[in-house]
Coordinates of C-alpha atoms in Angstrom, one line a residue:
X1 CA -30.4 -18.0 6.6
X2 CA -28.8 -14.5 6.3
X3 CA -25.2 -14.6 5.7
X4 CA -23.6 -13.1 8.7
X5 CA -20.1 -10.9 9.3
X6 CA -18.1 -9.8 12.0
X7 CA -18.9 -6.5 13.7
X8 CA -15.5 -5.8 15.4
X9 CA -13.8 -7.1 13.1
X10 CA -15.5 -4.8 10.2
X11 CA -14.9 -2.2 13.0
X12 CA -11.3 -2.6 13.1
X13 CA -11.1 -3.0 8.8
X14 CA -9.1 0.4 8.0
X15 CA -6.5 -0.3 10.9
X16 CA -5.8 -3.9 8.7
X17 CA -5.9 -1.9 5.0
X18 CA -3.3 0.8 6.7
X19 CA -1.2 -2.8 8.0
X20 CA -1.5 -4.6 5.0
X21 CA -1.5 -1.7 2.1
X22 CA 1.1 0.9 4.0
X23 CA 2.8 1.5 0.7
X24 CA -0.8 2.5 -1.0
X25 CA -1.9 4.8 2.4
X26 CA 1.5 6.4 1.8
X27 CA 1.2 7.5 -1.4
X28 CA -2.3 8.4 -0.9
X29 CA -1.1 10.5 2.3
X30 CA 1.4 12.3 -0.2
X31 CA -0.8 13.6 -2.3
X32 CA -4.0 14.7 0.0
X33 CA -1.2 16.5 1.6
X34 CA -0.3 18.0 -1.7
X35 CA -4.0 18.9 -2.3
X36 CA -4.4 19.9 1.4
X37 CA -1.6 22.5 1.0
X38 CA -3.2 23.6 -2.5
X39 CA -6.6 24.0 -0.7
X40 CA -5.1 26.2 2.3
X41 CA -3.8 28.8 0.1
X42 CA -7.2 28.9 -1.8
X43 CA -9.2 29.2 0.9
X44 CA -6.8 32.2 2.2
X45 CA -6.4 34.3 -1.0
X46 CA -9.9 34.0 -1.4
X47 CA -11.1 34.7 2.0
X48 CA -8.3 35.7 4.0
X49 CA -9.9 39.1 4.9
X50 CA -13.6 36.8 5.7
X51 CA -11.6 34.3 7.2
X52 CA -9.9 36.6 9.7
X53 CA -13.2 38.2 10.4
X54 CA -15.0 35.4 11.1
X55 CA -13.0 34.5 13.6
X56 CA -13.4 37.7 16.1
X57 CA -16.6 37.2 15.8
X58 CA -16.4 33.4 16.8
X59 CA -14.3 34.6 19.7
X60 CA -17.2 37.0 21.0
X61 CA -19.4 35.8 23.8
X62 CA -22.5 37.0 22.0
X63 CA -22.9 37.5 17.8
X64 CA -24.6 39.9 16.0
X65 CA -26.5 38.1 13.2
X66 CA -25.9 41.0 10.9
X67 CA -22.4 41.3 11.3
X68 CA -21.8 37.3 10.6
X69 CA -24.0 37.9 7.3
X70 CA -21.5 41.0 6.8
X71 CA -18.2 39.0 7.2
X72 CA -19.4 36.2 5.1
X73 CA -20.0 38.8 2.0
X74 CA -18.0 37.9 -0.6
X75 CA -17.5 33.8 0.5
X76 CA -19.6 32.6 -2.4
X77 CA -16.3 31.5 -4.6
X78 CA -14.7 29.8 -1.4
X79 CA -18.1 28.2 -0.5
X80 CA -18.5 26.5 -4.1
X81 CA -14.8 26.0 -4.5
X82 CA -14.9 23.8 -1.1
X83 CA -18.1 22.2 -2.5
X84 CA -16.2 20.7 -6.0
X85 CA -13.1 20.2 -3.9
X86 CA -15.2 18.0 -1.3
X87 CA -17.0 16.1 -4.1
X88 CA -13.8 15.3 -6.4
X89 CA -11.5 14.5 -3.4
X90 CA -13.5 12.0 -1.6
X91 CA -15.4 10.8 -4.7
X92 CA -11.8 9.8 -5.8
X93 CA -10.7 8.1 -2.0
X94 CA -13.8 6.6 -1.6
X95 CA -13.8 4.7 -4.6
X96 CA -9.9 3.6 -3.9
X97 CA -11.2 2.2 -0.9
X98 CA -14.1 0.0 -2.4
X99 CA -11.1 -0.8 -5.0
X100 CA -8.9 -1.5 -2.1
X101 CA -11.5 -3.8 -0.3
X102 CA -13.2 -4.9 -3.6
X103 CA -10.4 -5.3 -6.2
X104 CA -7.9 -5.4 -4.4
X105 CA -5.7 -6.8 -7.2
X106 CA -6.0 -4.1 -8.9
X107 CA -3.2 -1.6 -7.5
X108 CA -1.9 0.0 -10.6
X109 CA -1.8 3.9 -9.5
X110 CA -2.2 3.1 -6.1
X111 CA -5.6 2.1 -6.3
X112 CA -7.0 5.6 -7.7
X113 CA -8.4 6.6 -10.7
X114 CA -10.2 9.2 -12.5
X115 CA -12.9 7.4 -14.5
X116 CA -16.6 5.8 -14.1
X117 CA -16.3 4.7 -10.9
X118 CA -15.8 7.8 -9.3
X119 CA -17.9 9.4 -11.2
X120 CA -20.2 6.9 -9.8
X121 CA -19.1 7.9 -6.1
X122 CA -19.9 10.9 -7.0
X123 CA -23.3 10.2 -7.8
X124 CA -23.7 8.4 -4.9
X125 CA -22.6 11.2 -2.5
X126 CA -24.9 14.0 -3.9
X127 CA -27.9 11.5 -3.9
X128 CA -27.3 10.2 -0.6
X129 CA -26.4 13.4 1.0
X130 CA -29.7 15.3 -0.5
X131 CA -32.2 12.2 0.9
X132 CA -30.7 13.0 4.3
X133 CA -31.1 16.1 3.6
X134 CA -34.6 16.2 2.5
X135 CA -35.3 13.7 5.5
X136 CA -33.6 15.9 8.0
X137 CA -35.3 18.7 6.7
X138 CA -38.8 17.1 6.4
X139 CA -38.6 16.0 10.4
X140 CA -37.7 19.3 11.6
X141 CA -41.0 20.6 9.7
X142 CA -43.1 17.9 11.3
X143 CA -41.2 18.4 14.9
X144 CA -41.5 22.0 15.3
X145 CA -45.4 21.4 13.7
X146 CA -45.6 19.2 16.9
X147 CA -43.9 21.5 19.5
X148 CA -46.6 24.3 18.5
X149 CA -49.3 22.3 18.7
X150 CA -48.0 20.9 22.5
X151 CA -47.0 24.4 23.6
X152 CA -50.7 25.7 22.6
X153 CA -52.4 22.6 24.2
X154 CA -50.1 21.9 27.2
X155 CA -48.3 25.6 27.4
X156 CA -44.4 25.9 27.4
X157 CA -43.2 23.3 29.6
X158 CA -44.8 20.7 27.4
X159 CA -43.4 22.0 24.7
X160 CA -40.3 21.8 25.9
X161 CA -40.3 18.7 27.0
X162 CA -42.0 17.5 23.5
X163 CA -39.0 19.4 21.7
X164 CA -36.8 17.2 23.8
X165 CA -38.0 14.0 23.0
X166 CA -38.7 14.9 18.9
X167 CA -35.2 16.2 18.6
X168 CA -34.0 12.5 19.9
X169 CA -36.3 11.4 17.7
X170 CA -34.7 13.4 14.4
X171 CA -31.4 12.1 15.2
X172 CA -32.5 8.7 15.5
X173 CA -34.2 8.9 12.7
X174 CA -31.3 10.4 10.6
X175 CA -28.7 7.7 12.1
X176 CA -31.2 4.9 11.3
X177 CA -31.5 6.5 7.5
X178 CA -27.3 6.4 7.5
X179 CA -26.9 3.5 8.5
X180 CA -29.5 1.8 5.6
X181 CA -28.3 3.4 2.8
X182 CA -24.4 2.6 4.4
X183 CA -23.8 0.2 1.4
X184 CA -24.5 2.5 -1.5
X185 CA -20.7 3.5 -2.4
X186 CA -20.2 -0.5 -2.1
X187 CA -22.7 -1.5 -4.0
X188 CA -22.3 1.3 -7.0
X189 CA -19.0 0.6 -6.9
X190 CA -19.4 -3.2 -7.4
X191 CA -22.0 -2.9 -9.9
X192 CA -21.1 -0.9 -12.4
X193 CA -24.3 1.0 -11.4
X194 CA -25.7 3.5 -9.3
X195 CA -27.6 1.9 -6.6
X196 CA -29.5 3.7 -3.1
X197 CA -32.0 1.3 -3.0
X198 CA -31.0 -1.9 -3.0
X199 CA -28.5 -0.7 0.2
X200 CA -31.7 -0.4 1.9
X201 CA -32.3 -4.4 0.9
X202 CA -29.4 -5.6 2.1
X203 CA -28.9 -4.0 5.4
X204 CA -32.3 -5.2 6.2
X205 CA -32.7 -6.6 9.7
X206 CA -28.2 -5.8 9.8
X207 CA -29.2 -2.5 11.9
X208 CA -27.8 -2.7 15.0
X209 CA -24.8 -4.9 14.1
X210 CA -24.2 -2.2 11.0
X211 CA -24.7 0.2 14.2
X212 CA -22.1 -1.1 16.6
X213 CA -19.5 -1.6 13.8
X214 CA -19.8 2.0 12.6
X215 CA -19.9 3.7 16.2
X216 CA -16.7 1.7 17.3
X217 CA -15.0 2.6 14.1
X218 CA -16.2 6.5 14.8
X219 CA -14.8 6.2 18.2
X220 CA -11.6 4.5 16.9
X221 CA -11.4 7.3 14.3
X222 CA -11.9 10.3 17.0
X223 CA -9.1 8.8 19.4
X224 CA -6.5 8.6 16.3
X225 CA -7.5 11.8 15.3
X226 CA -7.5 13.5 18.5
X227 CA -3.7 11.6 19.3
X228 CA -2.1 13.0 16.2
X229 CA -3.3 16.7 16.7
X230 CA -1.7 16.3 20.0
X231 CA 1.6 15.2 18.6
X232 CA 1.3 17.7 15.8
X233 CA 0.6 20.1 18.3
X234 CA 3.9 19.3 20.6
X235 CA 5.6 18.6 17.6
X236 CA 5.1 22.6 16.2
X237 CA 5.7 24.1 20.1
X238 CA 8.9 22.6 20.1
X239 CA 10.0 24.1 16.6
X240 CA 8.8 27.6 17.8
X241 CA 6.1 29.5 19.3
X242 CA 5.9 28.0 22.6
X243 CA 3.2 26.4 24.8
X244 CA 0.9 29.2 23.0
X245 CA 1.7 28.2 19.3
X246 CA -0.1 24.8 20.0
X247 CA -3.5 26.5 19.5
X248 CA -2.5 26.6 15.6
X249 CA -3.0 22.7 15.4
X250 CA -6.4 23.5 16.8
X251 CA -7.5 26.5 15.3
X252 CA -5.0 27.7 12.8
X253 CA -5.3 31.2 11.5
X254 CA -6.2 31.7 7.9
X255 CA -6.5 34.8 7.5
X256 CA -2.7 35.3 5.6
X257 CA 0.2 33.0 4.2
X258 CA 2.1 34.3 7.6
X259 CA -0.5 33.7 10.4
X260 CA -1.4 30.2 8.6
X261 CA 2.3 29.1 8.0
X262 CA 3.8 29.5 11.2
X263 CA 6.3 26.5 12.6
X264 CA 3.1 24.8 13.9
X265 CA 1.0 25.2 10.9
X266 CA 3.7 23.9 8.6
X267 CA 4.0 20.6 10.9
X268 CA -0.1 20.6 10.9
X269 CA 0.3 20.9 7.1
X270 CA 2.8 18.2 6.6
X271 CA 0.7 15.9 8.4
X272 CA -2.7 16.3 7.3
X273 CA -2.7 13.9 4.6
X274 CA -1.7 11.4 7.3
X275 CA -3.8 12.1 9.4
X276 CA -6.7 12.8 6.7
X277 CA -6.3 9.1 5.1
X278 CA -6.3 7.5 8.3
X279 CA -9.3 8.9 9.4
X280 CA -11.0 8.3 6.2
X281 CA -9.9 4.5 6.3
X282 CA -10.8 4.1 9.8
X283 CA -14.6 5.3 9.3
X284 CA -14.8 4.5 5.5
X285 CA -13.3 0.7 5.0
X286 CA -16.2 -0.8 7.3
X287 CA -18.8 -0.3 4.6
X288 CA -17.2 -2.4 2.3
X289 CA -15.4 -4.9 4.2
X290 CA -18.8 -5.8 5.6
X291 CA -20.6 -6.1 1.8
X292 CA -17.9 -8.2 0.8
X293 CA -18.7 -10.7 3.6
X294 CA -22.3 -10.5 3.0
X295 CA -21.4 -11.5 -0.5
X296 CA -19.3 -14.8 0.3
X297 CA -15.9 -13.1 -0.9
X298 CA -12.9 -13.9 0.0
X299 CA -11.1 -10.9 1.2
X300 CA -7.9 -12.7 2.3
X301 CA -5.9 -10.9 -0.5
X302 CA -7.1 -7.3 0.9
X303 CA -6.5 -8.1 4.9
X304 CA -3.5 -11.1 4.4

């Protein structure tokens, strides 16, 4: 008999860690603030000029493809520098939160490290994120193969409605692929080991429970988000700007220091670790909560 868990209650996992760890998800706010301010000026004295051009063109009804190519010249830096940042940051949180979930008696530093096991994580995300890739990749080839072939037999209306239907298909298929390998950081992380394959073992004949945890923790995640930007948003109006200046917690301007750091960027700033972490325990702890179940362990010191 398969070992079973609790879907809403897996859903509603990062709400619990936040409850019962507020000390750890304060300190961990702290500093991806820290490193969210450290990125922000990166991104603008590397790009400023690129960033600031990139969004008249976004603003147009209509862009030339040229002139996009033209204000992306000289992003490489900022394109590889978001690339490391991306890998280190959440290699780093995504291992806390296995640690959190996993070991959770093991707190010194608030739970994050910089050793094997994020190195680990980080293994896991490039590996996980270039199968999806290749997979995504490999079913638009065989989709648009298809669309040709019905737009030649059946002419354009066919096709159309073929393209509808295969690009259902793609994302299905993608969402099916995410959800299998779901228990990869988990499973690495409680190993010792790098492991993609045996995620696919274990969330055998789990899909659509796996599926229903992990949309309702999505939705959960999209409602928080979307309720702090509007209090960020008010929050920055009222200190200056106006009604108008809430479009900075929605858009903010980077191409200078002085169009990013106005009253409502520096509140946005303040509180994007916050808001950052939450997210990132609200979709992330799930995945972990639920392996641990599967595995018979009691979790009572993680969720009290």
């Amino acid at each position: 008999m398969q070992q079973q868990f609790s879907a809403t209650d897996a859903a509603l996992s990062g709400f619990r860690l936040v409850r019962e760890h507020l000390k750890t998800v304060g300190v961990w706010a702290v500093l991806m603030t820290i490193a969210s301010l450290i990125v922000s000026i990166a991104t603008i004295k590397l790009a400023g000029p690129q960033m600031a051009a990139m969004m008249e063109l976004s603003a147009e009804p209509s862009t030339d493809p040229q002139a996009t190519l033209k204000a992306m010249e000289g992003m490489g830096p900022l394109f590889l520098f978001s690339a490391l940042y991306s890998l280190v940051i959440y290699s780093i949180l995504l291992a806390g939160v296995n640690r959190l979930v996993l070991r959770p008696h093991d707190s010194a530093g608030a739970h994050l490290r910089l050793g094997a096991d994020e190195l680990r994580q980080a293994a896991v995300l490039v590996l996980v994120n270039l199968i999806l890739l290749a997979a995504y990749f490999g079913l638009v080839i065989v989709a648009g193969v298809g669309i040709g072939i019905a737009v030649a037999v059946g002419g354009s209306a066919a096709g159309v409605l073929l393209g509808l239907l295969l690009g259902l298909g793609v994302l299905a298929a993608m969402i099916f692929l995410a959800v299998r390998l779901s228990f990869a950081g988990a499973l690495t992380f409680d190993t010792g080991k790098v492991s993609i394959r045996d995620s696919w073992a274990l969330t055998k004949g789990r899909f659509w429970p796996l599926l229903g945890s992990y949309f309702v923790a999505m939705v959960l995640a999209f409602v928080v988000y979307a309720l702090l930007l509007v209090i960020i948003a008010v929050i920055g109006a009222t200190l200056g700007g106006g009604i108008s200046a809430m479009a900075d917690a929605f858009n903010p301007d980077m191409s200078s220091l002085a169009t990013f750091f106005t009253p409502a960027g520096i509140v946005r700033t303040l509180f994007s670790g916050t808001l950052s972490i939450l997210v990132l325990l609200i979709v992330f702890a799930p995945a972990p909560t639920i392996y641990a179940q599967l595995r018979g362990r009691d979790v009572s010191e993680t969720f009290g």
